[in-house]
Short mmCIF file of C-alpha atoms in Angstrom, two decimals:
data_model
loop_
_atom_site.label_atom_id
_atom_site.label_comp_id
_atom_site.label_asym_id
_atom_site.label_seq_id
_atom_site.Cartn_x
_atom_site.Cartn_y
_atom_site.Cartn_z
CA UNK A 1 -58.22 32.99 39.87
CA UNK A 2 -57.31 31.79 43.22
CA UNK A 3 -54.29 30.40 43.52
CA UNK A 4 -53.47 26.53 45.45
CA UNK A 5 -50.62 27.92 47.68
CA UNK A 6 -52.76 30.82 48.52
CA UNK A 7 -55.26 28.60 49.37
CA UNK A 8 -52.62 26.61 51.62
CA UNK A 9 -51.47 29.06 53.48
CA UNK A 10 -54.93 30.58 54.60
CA UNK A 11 -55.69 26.93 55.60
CA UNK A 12 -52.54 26.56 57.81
CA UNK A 13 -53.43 29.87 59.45
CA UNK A 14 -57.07 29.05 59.91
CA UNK A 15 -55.54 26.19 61.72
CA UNK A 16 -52.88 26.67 63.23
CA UNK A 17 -54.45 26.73 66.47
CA UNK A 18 -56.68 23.93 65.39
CA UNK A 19 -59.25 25.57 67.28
CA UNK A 20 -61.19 26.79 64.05
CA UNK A 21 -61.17 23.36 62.87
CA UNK A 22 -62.33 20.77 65.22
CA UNK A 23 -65.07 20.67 68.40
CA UNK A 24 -64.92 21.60 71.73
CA UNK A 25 -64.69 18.56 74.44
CA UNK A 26 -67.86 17.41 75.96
CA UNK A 27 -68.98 18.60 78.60
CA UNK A 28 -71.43 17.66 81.73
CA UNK A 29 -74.98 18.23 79.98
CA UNK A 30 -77.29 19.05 82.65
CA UNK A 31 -79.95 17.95 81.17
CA UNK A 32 -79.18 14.44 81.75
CA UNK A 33 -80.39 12.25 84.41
CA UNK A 34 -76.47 11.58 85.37
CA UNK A 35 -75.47 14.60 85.31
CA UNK A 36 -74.92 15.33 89.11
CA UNK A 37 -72.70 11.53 89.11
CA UNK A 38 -70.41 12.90 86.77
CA UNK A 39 -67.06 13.61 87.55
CA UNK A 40 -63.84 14.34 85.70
CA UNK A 41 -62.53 11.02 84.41
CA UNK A 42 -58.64 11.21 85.89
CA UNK A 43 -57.74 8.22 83.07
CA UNK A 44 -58.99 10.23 80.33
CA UNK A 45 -55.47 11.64 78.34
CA UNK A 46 -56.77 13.07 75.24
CA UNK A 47 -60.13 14.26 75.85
CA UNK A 48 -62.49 11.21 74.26
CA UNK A 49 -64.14 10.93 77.68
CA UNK A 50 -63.66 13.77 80.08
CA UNK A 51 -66.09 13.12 82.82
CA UNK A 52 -67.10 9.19 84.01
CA UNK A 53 -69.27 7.82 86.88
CA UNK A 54 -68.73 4.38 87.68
CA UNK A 55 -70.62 2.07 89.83
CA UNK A 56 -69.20 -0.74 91.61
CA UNK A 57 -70.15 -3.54 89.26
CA UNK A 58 -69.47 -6.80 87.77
CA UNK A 59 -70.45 -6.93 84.92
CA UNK A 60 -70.26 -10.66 84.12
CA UNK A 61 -73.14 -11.19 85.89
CA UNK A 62 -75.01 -9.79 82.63
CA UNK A 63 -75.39 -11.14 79.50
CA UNK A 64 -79.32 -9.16 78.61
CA UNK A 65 -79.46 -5.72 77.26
CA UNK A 66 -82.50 -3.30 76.51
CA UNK A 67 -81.54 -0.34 74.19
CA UNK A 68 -83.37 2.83 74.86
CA UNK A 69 -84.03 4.83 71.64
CA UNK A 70 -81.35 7.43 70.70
CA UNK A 71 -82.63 10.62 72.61
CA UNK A 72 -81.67 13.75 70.93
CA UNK A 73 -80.11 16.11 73.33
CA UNK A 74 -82.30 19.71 72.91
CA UNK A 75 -80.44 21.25 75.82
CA UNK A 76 -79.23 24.48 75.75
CA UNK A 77 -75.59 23.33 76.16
CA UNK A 78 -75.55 21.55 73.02
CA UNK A 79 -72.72 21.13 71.32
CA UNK A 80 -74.20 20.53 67.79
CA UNK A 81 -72.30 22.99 65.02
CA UNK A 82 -75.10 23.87 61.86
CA UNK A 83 -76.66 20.54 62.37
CA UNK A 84 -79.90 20.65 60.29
CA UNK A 85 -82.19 18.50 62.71
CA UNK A 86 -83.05 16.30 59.86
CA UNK A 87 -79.19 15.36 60.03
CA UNK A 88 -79.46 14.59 63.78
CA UNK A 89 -81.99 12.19 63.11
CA UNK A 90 -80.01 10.55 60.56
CA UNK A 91 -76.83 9.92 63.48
CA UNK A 92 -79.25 9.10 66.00
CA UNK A 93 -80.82 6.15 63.93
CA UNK A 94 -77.21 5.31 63.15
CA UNK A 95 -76.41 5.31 66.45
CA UNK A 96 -78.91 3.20 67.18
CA UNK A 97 -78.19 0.58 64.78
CA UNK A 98 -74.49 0.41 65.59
CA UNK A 99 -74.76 0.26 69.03
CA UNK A 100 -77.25 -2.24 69.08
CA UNK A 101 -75.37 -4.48 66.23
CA UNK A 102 -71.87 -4.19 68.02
CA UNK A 103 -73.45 -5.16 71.61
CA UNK A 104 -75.40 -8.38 70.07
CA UNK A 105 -71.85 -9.97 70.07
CA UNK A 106 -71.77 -10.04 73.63
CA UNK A 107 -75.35 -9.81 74.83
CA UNK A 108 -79.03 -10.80 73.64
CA UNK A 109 -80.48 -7.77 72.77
CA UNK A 110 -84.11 -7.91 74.63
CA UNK A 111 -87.33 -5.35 75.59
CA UNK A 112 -88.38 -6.18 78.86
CA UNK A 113 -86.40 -6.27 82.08
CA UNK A 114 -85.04 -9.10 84.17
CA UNK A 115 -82.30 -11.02 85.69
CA UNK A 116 -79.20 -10.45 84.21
CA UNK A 117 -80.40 -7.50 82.33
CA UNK A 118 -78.52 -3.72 81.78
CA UNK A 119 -80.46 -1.15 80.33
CA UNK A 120 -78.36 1.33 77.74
CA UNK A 121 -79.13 5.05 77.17
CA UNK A 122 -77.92 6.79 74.86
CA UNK A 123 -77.98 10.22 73.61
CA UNK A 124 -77.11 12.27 71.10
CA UNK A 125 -75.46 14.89 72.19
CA UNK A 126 -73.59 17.59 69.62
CA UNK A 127 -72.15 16.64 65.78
CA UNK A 128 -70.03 18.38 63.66
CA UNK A 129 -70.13 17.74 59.73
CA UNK A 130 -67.16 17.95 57.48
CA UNK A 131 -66.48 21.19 56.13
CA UNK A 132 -67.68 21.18 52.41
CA UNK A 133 -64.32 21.34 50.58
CA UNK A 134 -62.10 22.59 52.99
CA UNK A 135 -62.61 19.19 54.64
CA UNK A 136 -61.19 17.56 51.32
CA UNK A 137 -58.23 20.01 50.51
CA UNK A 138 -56.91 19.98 53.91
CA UNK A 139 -55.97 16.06 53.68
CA UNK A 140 -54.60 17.06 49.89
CA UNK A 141 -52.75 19.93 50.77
CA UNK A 142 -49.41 19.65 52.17
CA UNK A 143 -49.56 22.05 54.66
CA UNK A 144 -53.01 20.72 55.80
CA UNK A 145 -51.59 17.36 55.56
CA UNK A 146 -48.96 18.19 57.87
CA UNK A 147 -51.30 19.41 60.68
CA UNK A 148 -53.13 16.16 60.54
CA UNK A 149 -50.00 14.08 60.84
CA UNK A 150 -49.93 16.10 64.41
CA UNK A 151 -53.37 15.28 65.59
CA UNK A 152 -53.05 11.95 64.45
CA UNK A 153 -50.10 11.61 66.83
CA UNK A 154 -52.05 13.17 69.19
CA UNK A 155 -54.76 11.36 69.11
CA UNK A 156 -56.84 14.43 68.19
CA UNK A 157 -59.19 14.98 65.42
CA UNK A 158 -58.17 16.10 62.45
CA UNK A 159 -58.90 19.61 60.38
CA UNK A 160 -62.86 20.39 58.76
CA UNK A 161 -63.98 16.58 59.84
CA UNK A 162 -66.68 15.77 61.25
CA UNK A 163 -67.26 14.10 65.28
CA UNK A 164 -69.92 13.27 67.78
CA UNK A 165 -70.65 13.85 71.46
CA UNK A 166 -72.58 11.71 72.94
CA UNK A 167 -73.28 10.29 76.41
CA UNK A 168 -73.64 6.89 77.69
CA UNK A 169 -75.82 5.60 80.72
CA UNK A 170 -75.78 2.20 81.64
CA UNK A 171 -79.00 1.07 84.76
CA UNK A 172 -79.71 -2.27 85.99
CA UNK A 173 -82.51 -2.82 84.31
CA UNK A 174 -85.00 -4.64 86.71
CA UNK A 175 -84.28 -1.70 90.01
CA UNK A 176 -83.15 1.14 87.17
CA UNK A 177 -80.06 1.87 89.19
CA UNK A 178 -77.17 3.75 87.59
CA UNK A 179 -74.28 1.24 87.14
CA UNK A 180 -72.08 3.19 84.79
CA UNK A 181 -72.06 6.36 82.56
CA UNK A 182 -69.69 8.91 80.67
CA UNK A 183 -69.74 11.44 78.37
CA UNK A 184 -67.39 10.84 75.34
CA UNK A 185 -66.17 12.39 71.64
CA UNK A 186 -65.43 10.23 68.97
CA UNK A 187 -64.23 11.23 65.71
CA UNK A 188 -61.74 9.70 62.99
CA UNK A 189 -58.29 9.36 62.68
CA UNK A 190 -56.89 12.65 61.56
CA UNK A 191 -55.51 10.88 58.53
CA UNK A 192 -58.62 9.32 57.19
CA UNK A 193 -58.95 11.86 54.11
CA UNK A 194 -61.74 9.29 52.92
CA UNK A 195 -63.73 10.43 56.13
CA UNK A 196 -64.01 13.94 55.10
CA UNK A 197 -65.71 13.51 51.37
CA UNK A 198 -68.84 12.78 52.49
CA UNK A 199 -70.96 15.47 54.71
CA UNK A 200 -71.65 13.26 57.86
CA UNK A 201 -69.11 10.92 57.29
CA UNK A 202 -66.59 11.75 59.99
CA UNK A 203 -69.52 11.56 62.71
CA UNK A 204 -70.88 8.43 61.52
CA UNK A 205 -67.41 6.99 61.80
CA UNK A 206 -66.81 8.44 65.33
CA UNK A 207 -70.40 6.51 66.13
CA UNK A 208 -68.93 3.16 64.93
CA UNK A 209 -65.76 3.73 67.28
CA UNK A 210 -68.27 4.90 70.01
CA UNK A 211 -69.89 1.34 69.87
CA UNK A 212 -66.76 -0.37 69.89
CA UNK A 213 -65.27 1.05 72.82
CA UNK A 214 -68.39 0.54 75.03
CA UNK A 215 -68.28 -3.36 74.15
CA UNK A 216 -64.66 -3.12 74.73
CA UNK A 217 -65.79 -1.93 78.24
CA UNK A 218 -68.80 -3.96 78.79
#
């Protein structure tokens, strides 16, 4: 029978680096229509949004949005780990519905373009799931609990949860000109042990703090 501190101390070595356990940072997808704007975001300190492009804008003068359905990014730079693409369809409908719930607090939510009208575009870019019991044990353990103490310090994602990359493009929606857009990874705190007993869990939570930031922008 396998023993608990055996079982510790392969987890601490599995993630020591925490390389094993968490996502790389997003990246410039070519595939999107922003792609050549990009550039690396110099205000970005933990890696949540590593490349911006933003427009000289005011955004006061808005207070319509149109939300594009959730694309789901196919390209071959992907950064989706064993995603089943039933599951991707499940984040991007989330995705859609958070987004579109969080930004009714500040604008109307509309379909056709006009004055005072933005144009969101979203898409789904890579997911990780939590790691079917490892995910668990590692906020139980006491060495695994340790290493999340670090990345949550860190601000980094924690060990066997779950994230999302996504990217964000924001057009003026009556002469479709690019205003604003950025790649990103959201994911929960590295303490939330409740995040990681449920399969997509951690990257519905990183959607919900995806949606939140971009009001807190907007």
């Amino acid at each position: 029978m396998l023993r608990t501190p055996t079982i510790s101390v392969a987890l601490i070595a599995l993630c020591a680096t925490v390389a094993g356990c968490t996502t790389a940072d997003p990246t410039v997808y070519a595939g999107l229509a922003s792609a050549p704007q990009l550039q690396p975001n110099p205000d970005d300190k933990g890696g949540r949004v590593p490349y911006r492009y933003k427009g000289n804008v005011d955004w006061r003068q808005y207070n319509k949005i149109i939300v594009d359905p959730v694309t789901v990014y196919n390209g071959p730079d992907n950064q989706f780990v064993k995603i089943a693409d039933e599951d991707k369809s499940v984040l991007a409908g989330y995705m859609q519905e958070q987004f579109t719930q969080k930004l009714r607090a500040r604008f109307a939510v509309v379909s056709n373009p006009g004055p005072g009208t933005l144009r969101l575009h979203l898409t789904l870019t890579g997911a990780k799931d939590t790691t079917p019991v490892l995910g668990p044990f590692s906020h139980l353990d006491v060495g695994g609990n340790a290493i999340n103490a670090v990345q949550a310090v860190r601000g980094r994602e924690g060990t066997m949860a779950g994230s999302v990359n996504y990217a964000v493009e924001i057009y003026d929606a009556p002469s479709n000109r690019l205003l604003s857009a950025y790649v990103a990874k959201q994911y929960p705190n590295a303490m939330n042990a409740g995040a990681t007993f449920s399969r997509l869990k951690g990257s519905k939570i990183g959607i919900e703090k995806g949606a939140d930031a971009l009001l807190e922008q907007l």
